[in-house]
Coordinates of C-alpha atoms in Angstrom, one line a residue:
M67 CA 1.1 -16.4 2.1
L68 CA -1.8 -14.2 3.2
R69 CA -1.6 -12.7 6.7
E70 CA -4.8 -13.3 8.7
I71 CA -6.6 -11.7 11.6
R72 CA -9.9 -12.7 13.1
L73 CA -12.1 -10.0 14.6
E74 CA -14.4 -10.8 17.5
P75 CA -18.1 -9.9 17.0
G76 CA -18.4 -6.1 17.1
Q77 CA -14.6 -5.6 17.3
L78 CA -13.3 -2.8 15.1
L79 CA -10.3 -3.1 12.8
T80 CA -7.6 -0.6 13.9
P81 CA -5.4 1.2 11.4
E82 CA -2.3 -0.2 13.1
L83 CA -3.2 -3.7 11.7
L84 CA -3.2 -2.5 8.1
A85 CA -0.4 -3.4 5.7
R86 CA 0.3 0.2 4.6
S87 CA 3.8 1.6 3.7
G88 CA 3.2 5.0 5.3
G89 CA 4.1 8.4 4.1
I90 CA 7.1 9.9 2.3
S91 CA 10.4 9.7 4.1
A92 CA 12.2 12.9 5.0
E93 CA 15.2 11.7 2.9
I94 CA 13.0 11.4 -0.2
A95 CA 11.2 14.6 0.5
D96 CA 14.6 16.5 0.8
G97 CA 16.0 14.8 -2.3
A98 CA 12.9 15.7 -4.4
A99 CA 13.0 19.3 -3.2
Q100 CA 16.7 19.6 -4.1
I101 CA 16.0 18.3 -7.6
V102 CA 13.1 20.7 -8.1
D103 CA 15.2 23.7 -6.9
E104 CA 18.0 22.7 -9.3
V105 CA 15.6 22.6 -12.2
C106 CA 14.3 26.1 -11.2
L107 CA 17.9 27.3 -11.1
R108 CA 19.4 25.7 -14.3
G109 CA 16.4 24.8 -16.4
D110 CA 16.9 22.5 -19.4
K111 CA 20.6 21.8 -18.5
A112 CA 19.5 20.3 -15.2
L113 CA 16.8 18.3 -16.9
L114 CA 19.2 16.8 -19.4
E115 CA 21.7 15.9 -16.7
Y116 CA 19.1 14.3 -14.5
T117 CA 17.6 12.4 -17.4
E118 CA 21.1 10.9 -18.2
R119 CA 21.8 10.2 -14.5
Y120 CA 18.5 8.5 -13.6
D121 CA 17.2 7.2 -17.0
G122 CA 20.4 6.5 -18.7
A123 CA 19.4 8.6 -21.7
A124 CA 21.6 11.2 -23.3
L125 CA 19.2 13.5 -25.1
D126 CA 19.7 16.5 -27.4
D127 CA 16.0 17.5 -27.1
I128 CA 13.5 16.6 -24.4
R129 CA 10.5 17.3 -26.6
V130 CA 8.8 14.5 -28.5
S131 CA 8.5 15.2 -32.2
E132 CA 5.6 14.7 -34.6
F133 CA 7.9 12.2 -36.4
E134 CA 8.3 10.1 -33.2
I135 CA 4.5 10.0 -32.7
A136 CA 4.0 8.9 -36.3
Q137 CA 6.6 6.2 -35.8
A138 CA 4.9 5.0 -32.6
Y139 CA 1.8 4.2 -34.6
K140 CA 3.8 1.9 -36.8
Q141 CA 5.2 0.1 -33.8
V142 CA 1.8 -0.5 -32.0
D143 CA -0.5 -3.3 -33.0
D144 CA -3.6 -2.1 -34.8
E145 CA -5.9 -3.9 -32.4
L146 CA -4.2 -2.1 -29.5
V147 CA -4.8 1.3 -31.2
E148 CA -8.4 0.4 -31.6
A149 CA -8.7 -0.7 -28.0
L150 CA -7.2 2.6 -26.9
R151 CA -9.6 4.5 -29.1
Y152 CA -12.5 2.5 -27.7
A153 CA -11.4 3.1 -24.1
A154 CA -11.0 6.9 -24.9
D155 CA -14.5 7.1 -26.2
R156 CA -15.9 5.3 -23.0
I157 CA -13.8 7.6 -20.7
R158 CA -14.8 10.7 -22.6
D159 CA -18.5 9.7 -22.5
F160 CA -18.5 9.1 -18.8
H161 CA -16.8 12.3 -17.9
S162 CA -19.0 14.3 -20.2
Q163 CA -22.0 13.3 -18.0
H164 CA -21.1 15.6 -15.1
V165 CA -19.6 18.9 -16.2
S166 CA -20.5 21.9 -14.0
E167 CA -21.8 25.0 -15.6
S168 CA -22.0 28.6 -14.5
W169 CA -25.2 29.7 -12.7
T170 CA -26.8 32.7 -11.1
I171 CA -29.8 33.4 -9.0
T172 CA -31.6 36.7 -8.4
D173 CA -33.4 37.4 -5.1
D174 CA -36.4 39.6 -4.4
E175 CA -34.2 42.7 -3.9
G176 CA -32.5 42.2 -7.3
V177 CA -29.2 40.9 -5.8
V178 CA -27.5 38.5 -8.2
L179 CA -25.4 35.7 -6.8
G180 CA -23.8 32.8 -8.6
K181 CA -20.8 30.8 -9.7
K182 CA -18.7 31.3 -12.8
I183 CA -17.1 28.1 -14.0
T184 CA -14.0 28.3 -16.1
P185 CA -11.4 25.7 -17.1
I186 CA -7.9 25.8 -15.9
E187 CA -5.7 27.1 -18.7
R188 CA -2.6 24.9 -18.6
V189 CA -2.4 21.4 -17.2
G190 CA 0.6 19.1 -16.9
V191 CA 0.1 15.3 -16.9
Y192 CA 2.7 13.0 -15.4
V193 CA 2.8 9.5 -16.8
P194 CA 5.1 7.0 -15.0
G195 CA 7.6 4.7 -16.8
G196 CA 9.4 2.3 -14.5
T197 CA 8.5 -1.4 -14.7
A198 CA 5.6 -1.1 -17.1
P199 CA 4.1 1.3 -19.7
Y200 CA 0.8 3.1 -18.8
P201 CA -1.1 4.2 -21.8
S202 CA -4.3 3.9 -19.8
S203 CA -3.0 6.4 -17.3
V204 CA -2.6 8.9 -20.2
L205 CA -6.2 8.5 -21.2
M206 CA -7.5 8.7 -17.6
N207 CA -5.6 11.9 -16.8
V208 CA -5.9 13.8 -20.2
L209 CA -9.5 13.1 -21.3
P210 CA -11.3 14.7 -18.3
A211 CA -9.1 17.8 -18.8
H212 CA -10.2 17.8 -22.5
V213 CA -13.8 17.4 -21.5
A214 CA -13.4 20.4 -19.2
N215 CA -12.0 22.4 -22.1
V216 CA -8.5 23.0 -20.7
K217 CA -6.7 25.1 -23.3
H218 CA -3.2 23.4 -23.2
I219 CA -2.2 20.0 -21.9
A220 CA 1.4 18.9 -21.6
M221 CA 2.7 15.5 -20.7
A222 CA 5.9 14.4 -19.1
T223 CA 7.1 10.8 -19.0
P224 CA 10.6 9.3 -18.5
P225 CA 12.4 7.9 -21.6
S226 CA 14.1 4.5 -22.0
S227 CA 17.9 4.5 -22.0
D228 CA 17.9 4.8 -25.8
G229 CA 16.0 8.1 -25.6
T230 CA 12.7 6.8 -26.8
V231 CA 9.2 6.9 -25.1
N232 CA 7.1 3.8 -25.0
A233 CA 5.2 3.7 -28.3
A234 CA 1.8 2.8 -26.8
T235 CA 2.1 5.7 -24.4
L236 CA 2.7 8.1 -27.3
V237 CA -0.2 6.7 -29.3
A238 CA -2.5 7.1 -26.2
A239 CA -1.3 10.7 -25.9
D240 CA -2.1 11.4 -29.5
I241 CA -5.5 9.8 -29.2
A242 CA -6.2 11.8 -26.1
G243 CA -5.1 15.1 -27.6
V244 CA -2.0 16.0 -25.7
D245 CA -0.4 19.2 -27.0
D246 CA 3.2 18.8 -25.9
I247 CA 5.1 15.7 -24.8
Y248 CA 8.4 15.8 -22.9
K249 CA 10.9 13.0 -22.3
I250 CA 11.4 13.8 -18.6
G251 CA 10.6 11.9 -15.5
G252 CA 10.9 11.9 -11.7
A253 CA 11.0 15.0 -9.5
Q254 CA 12.8 16.9 -12.3
A255 CA 9.7 16.6 -14.5
I256 CA 7.4 18.0 -11.7
G257 CA 9.8 20.9 -11.2
A258 CA 9.8 21.7 -14.9
L259 CA 6.0 21.5 -15.2
A260 CA 5.6 23.7 -12.1
Y261 CA 8.1 26.4 -12.9
G262 CA 9.0 26.1 -16.5
T263 CA 12.3 25.9 -18.3
E264 CA 13.6 27.1 -21.7
T265 CA 11.7 24.3 -23.4
V266 CA 8.9 23.4 -20.9
D267 CA 6.2 26.0 -20.3
A268 CA 4.9 26.2 -16.8
V269 CA 1.4 24.8 -16.1
D270 CA -1.3 25.8 -13.6
K271 CA -2.0 22.2 -12.3
I272 CA -0.2 18.9 -12.3
V273 CA -2.0 15.5 -12.3
G274 CA -0.9 11.9 -12.5
P275 CA 0.7 9.2 -10.3
G276 CA 4.4 8.5 -9.9
N277 CA 7.0 7.0 -7.6
A278 CA 7.8 8.4 -4.1
Y279 CA 10.1 11.1 -5.6
V280 CA 7.3 12.3 -7.9
A281 CA 4.8 12.3 -5.0
A282 CA 7.3 14.2 -2.8
A283 CA 7.9 16.8 -5.6
K284 CA 4.2 17.3 -6.1
R285 CA 3.8 18.0 -2.4
Y286 CA 6.7 20.4 -2.6
V287 CA 5.3 22.5 -5.5
D288 CA 1.7 22.3 -4.2
G289 CA 0.5 25.9 -3.6
D290 CA 2.6 27.3 -6.4
V291 CA 0.6 25.1 -8.7
G292 CA -2.4 22.9 -8.1
I293 CA -2.1 19.1 -7.8
D294 CA -4.6 16.3 -7.9
M295 CA -3.5 14.1 -5.0
I296 CA -0.5 12.4 -3.4
A297 CA -0.9 8.9 -4.7
G298 CA 0.4 6.0 -2.6
P299 CA 0.9 2.4 -3.7
S300 CA -2.1 0.8 -5.5
E301 CA -4.5 -1.3 -3.4
V302 CA -7.5 -3.5 -3.7
L303 CA -10.0 -4.9 -1.1
V304 CA -12.2 -7.9 -1.9
L305 CA -15.2 -8.2 0.4
A306 CA -16.5 -11.7 0.0
D307 CA -18.8 -14.3 1.7
E308 CA -18.9 -18.1 1.5
D309 CA -20.4 -18.1 -2.0
A310 CA -17.5 -16.2 -3.6
D311 CA -15.3 -17.9 -6.1
P312 CA -11.8 -18.3 -4.5
R313 CA -10.1 -18.5 -7.9
L314 CA -11.6 -15.1 -9.0
I315 CA -10.6 -13.6 -5.7
A316 CA -7.0 -14.9 -6.1
I317 CA -6.6 -13.5 -9.6
D318 CA -8.1 -10.1 -8.7
L319 CA -5.7 -9.8 -5.8
M320 CA -2.9 -10.7 -8.2
A321 CA -4.1 -8.1 -10.7
Q322 CA -3.4 -5.4 -8.1
A323 CA -0.3 -6.9 -6.6
E324 CA 1.4 -7.1 -10.0
H325 CA 1.5 -3.3 -10.2
D326 CA 4.3 -2.9 -7.7
V327 CA 6.1 -4.6 -4.8
R328 CA 4.4 -2.0 -2.5
A329 CA 0.9 -2.7 -3.7
A330 CA -1.5 -3.7 -0.9
T331 CA -4.2 -6.4 -1.1
Y332 CA -7.0 -7.0 1.4
L333 CA -9.5 -9.8 1.7
V334 CA -12.4 -9.1 4.2
T335 CA -14.7 -12.1 4.6
T336 CA -17.3 -13.7 6.7
D337 CA -16.0 -17.2 5.7
P338 CA -13.1 -18.4 7.9
T339 CA -12.1 -21.0 5.4
L340 CA -11.9 -18.7 2.5
P341 CA -8.4 -17.2 3.1
G342 CA -6.8 -20.6 3.1
I343 CA -8.5 -21.6 -0.1
V344 CA -7.5 -18.3 -1.8
S345 CA -3.9 -18.9 -0.7
E346 CA -4.0 -22.3 -2.4
E347 CA -5.3 -20.7 -5.6
L348 CA -2.6 -18.1 -5.5
D349 CA 0.1 -20.8 -5.3
K350 CA -1.4 -22.3 -8.4
L351 CA -1.7 -19.1 -10.4
L352 CA 1.5 -17.3 -9.4
P353 CA 3.9 -19.4 -11.6
N354 CA 1.8 -18.3 -14.7
S355 CA 2.4 -14.6 -14.0
T356 CA 4.7 -12.6 -16.3
R357 CA 5.4 -10.5 -13.2
E358 CA 5.7 -13.3 -10.7
E359 CA 8.5 -11.8 -8.6
I360 CA 6.8 -8.4 -8.1
T361 CA 3.3 -10.0 -7.5
R362 CA 4.6 -12.5 -5.0
A363 CA 6.6 -9.9 -3.1
A364 CA 3.5 -7.6 -2.8
L365 CA 1.3 -10.5 -1.7
T366 CA 3.8 -11.7 0.9
D367 CA 4.6 -8.3 2.3
N368 CA 1.5 -6.2 1.9
S369 CA -1.6 -8.5 2.2
L370 CA -4.1 -8.9 5.0
C371 CA -7.1 -11.2 5.4
V372 CA -9.7 -10.0 7.9
I373 CA -12.2 -12.6 9.1
C374 CA -15.4 -11.1 10.5
E375 CA -18.4 -12.7 12.2
T376 CA -21.1 -10.8 10.2
I377 CA -21.5 -8.9 7.0
E378 CA -22.0 -5.7 9.1
D379 CA -18.7 -6.2 10.8
A380 CA -17.1 -6.8 7.3
I381 CA -18.5 -3.6 6.1
A382 CA -17.2 -1.7 9.1
A383 CA -13.7 -3.2 8.6
S384 CA -13.8 -2.2 4.9
D385 CA -14.7 1.3 5.9
V386 CA -11.7 1.5 8.2
I387 CA -9.4 0.4 5.4
A388 CA -11.1 2.9 2.9
P389 CA -9.5 1.2 -0.1
E390 CA -8.6 2.6 -3.4
H391 CA -10.5 -0.2 -5.2
L392 CA -13.2 -2.3 -3.5
E393 CA -14.7 -5.4 -5.1
I394 CA -17.8 -6.9 -3.6
M395 CA -18.4 -10.6 -4.1
T396 CA -21.3 -11.3 -1.7
D397 CA -24.9 -12.1 -1.8
N398 CA -27.0 -8.9 -2.3
A399 CA -23.8 -7.1 -3.5
L400 CA -25.7 -3.9 -4.4
D401 CA -27.1 -3.7 -0.8
V402 CA -23.6 -4.1 0.5
A403 CA -22.4 -1.3 -1.8
E404 CA -25.1 1.0 -0.5
A405 CA -24.0 0.3 3.1
L406 CA -20.4 1.2 2.5
S407 CA -19.1 4.7 3.1
H408 CA -15.4 4.8 2.1
A409 CA -13.8 3.6 -1.2
G410 CA -12.2 5.2 -4.2
A411 CA -14.2 3.0 -6.6
I412 CA -16.7 0.1 -5.9
F413 CA -16.9 -2.9 -8.2
V414 CA -20.2 -4.7 -7.6
G415 CA -20.5 -8.4 -8.3
A416 CA -18.3 -11.2 -9.6
W417 CA -18.6 -10.0 -13.2
T418 CA -17.0 -6.6 -12.4
P419 CA -13.2 -7.1 -12.1
E420 CA -11.1 -4.1 -11.2
S421 CA -9.2 -4.4 -14.5
A422 CA -12.4 -3.2 -16.3
G423 CA -12.3 0.0 -14.3
D424 CA -8.6 0.4 -15.0
Y425 CA -9.1 0.4 -18.7
V426 CA -12.4 0.8 -20.4
A427 CA -15.4 1.1 -18.1
G428 CA -15.3 5.0 -18.1
P429 CA -14.9 6.1 -14.5
N430 CA -11.5 7.3 -13.7
H431 CA -8.8 4.9 -12.3
V432 CA -7.0 7.8 -10.7
L433 CA -8.3 7.2 -7.2
P434 CA -7.5 8.1 -3.5
T435 CA -5.1 5.6 -1.8
E436 CA -4.0 4.7 1.7
G437 CA -7.3 5.5 3.4
T438 CA -7.7 9.0 1.8
A439 CA -11.0 7.8 0.3
R440 CA -12.4 8.9 3.7
F441 CA -12.2 12.5 2.4
S442 CA -11.1 12.4 -1.2
S443 CA -12.6 11.5 -4.6
P444 CA -11.6 10.1 -8.0
L445 CA -10.2 12.5 -10.6
T446 CA -13.0 14.0 -12.7
T447 CA -13.6 17.0 -14.9
E448 CA -14.3 19.0 -11.8
D449 CA -10.5 18.8 -11.0
F450 CA -9.9 20.9 -14.1
L451 CA -12.5 23.6 -13.5
K452 CA -12.2 26.7 -11.3
K453 CA -15.2 28.1 -9.5
T454 CA -15.4 31.9 -9.1
S455 CA -18.1 33.5 -7.0
I456 CA -20.3 36.2 -8.6
L457 CA -22.0 39.0 -6.5
S458 CA -24.0 41.9 -7.8
Y459 CA -25.9 44.0 -5.2
T460 CA -28.6 46.6 -5.8
R461 CA -29.1 49.7 -3.6
K462 CA -32.2 48.0 -2.1
G463 CA -30.4 44.8 -1.5
L464 CA -27.4 46.4 0.2
K465 CA -29.9 48.5 2.4
R466 CA -31.5 45.2 3.5
D467 CA -28.2 43.7 4.6
Q468 CA -26.6 46.9 5.9
H469 CA -27.4 46.4 9.6
A470 CA -26.1 42.8 9.6
I471 CA -22.9 43.8 7.9
E472 CA -22.3 46.6 10.3
K473 CA -22.9 44.5 13.4
I474 CA -20.5 41.8 12.2
A475 CA -17.9 44.4 11.2
D476 CA -18.1 46.0 14.6
A477 CA -17.7 42.6 16.3
E478 CA -14.5 42.0 14.3
G479 CA -13.1 45.5 14.8
F480 CA -13.1 46.4 11.1
W481 CA -14.1 50.1 10.8
A482 CA -13.5 50.3 7.1
H483 CA -15.7 47.3 6.4
K484 CA -18.6 49.1 8.1
E485 CA -17.8 52.4 6.4
A486 CA -17.6 50.8 3.0
V487 CA -21.4 50.2 3.4
N488 CA -22.3 53.4 5.3
M489 CA -20.6 55.7 2.8
R490 CA -22.7 54.4 -0.1
F491 CA -25.8 55.7 1.6
S492 CA -24.4 58.9 3.0
S493 CA -23.0 60.4 -0.2

């Protein structure tokens, strides 16, 4: 089931060998752009038409009411409500640990320089529907915005064909403190959040994962509003040696593969016998899965086992993949984690399954995918804050810098830049 490649000592893994689905097709990009443009042109009427066409729901109102939220609590098991509240507390506590604050410094000439930190005013959170509900995605996207003191948070999520929104998703939104919830999905939801309609107020930034049309729409509106990232299919890499438990590796690969048929799973190991044993464990476990068809398809089409000679070669291979989630099941796992450079999140040791990070650990599960961990970071409160530079010169300070400013202005051919300094001393 698992595709294998063996690297020679010192051989580098090449990106061409990876099981990645690639970018957004031109057809999807064009389709998403047309939908967004139509929403801009026709507002709520377009939203209602697209919701009926793609979700099968004929709605009179796209806004979720207080009554619907109250009913959602009656439909959700009390233990799940408590679990969501527990997760919310953990996520809030983690993200509260690193909130930037405004600062200034004053130099010897009395010049004041600094950064003014202010929250984004309006944020839109997209929560996917599709094959599964995602209350955890609500918490992970909304709570960092709340910690950053965003003034208004709206949420868009596709309805079921009967016009309802998943009850657990609504409960999570209420726990997290969402201000407005809309029953809209797909590219049309991104268009509405970005540009507004009669019912939906435009936001300043859009966050949250979605399907290829959602990703394409986010890319299309980027620049008119801010976005968090273009999320690709979910992925996990398990870095393991001969002491790792094959059964735990198998179930952790399945935990990622069950997300979507496009989910990617990687096993990088120094034990050449491990991939075969893990495959045997997968064959035993798959029939028990409630999402067997999806999980099996992902493992069959998008998995890769990389066999390396040394742990150093395994670390290098992992860094080429730069996975969204990276689990380390090796001897001296903390040392291995220190040696790695590229991953969205690192899960150290056999007692740290990726599912803990998905739900309750606290760090965000909105992570860079498809190798973008080489230059991108998880979603944090920083994504909901704006940084504004502060400058306040004194006469003495400007006199000190006058010559340097003039020389650079001359070099760039900007006469007025130079005179803007000169005139302050000649008047």
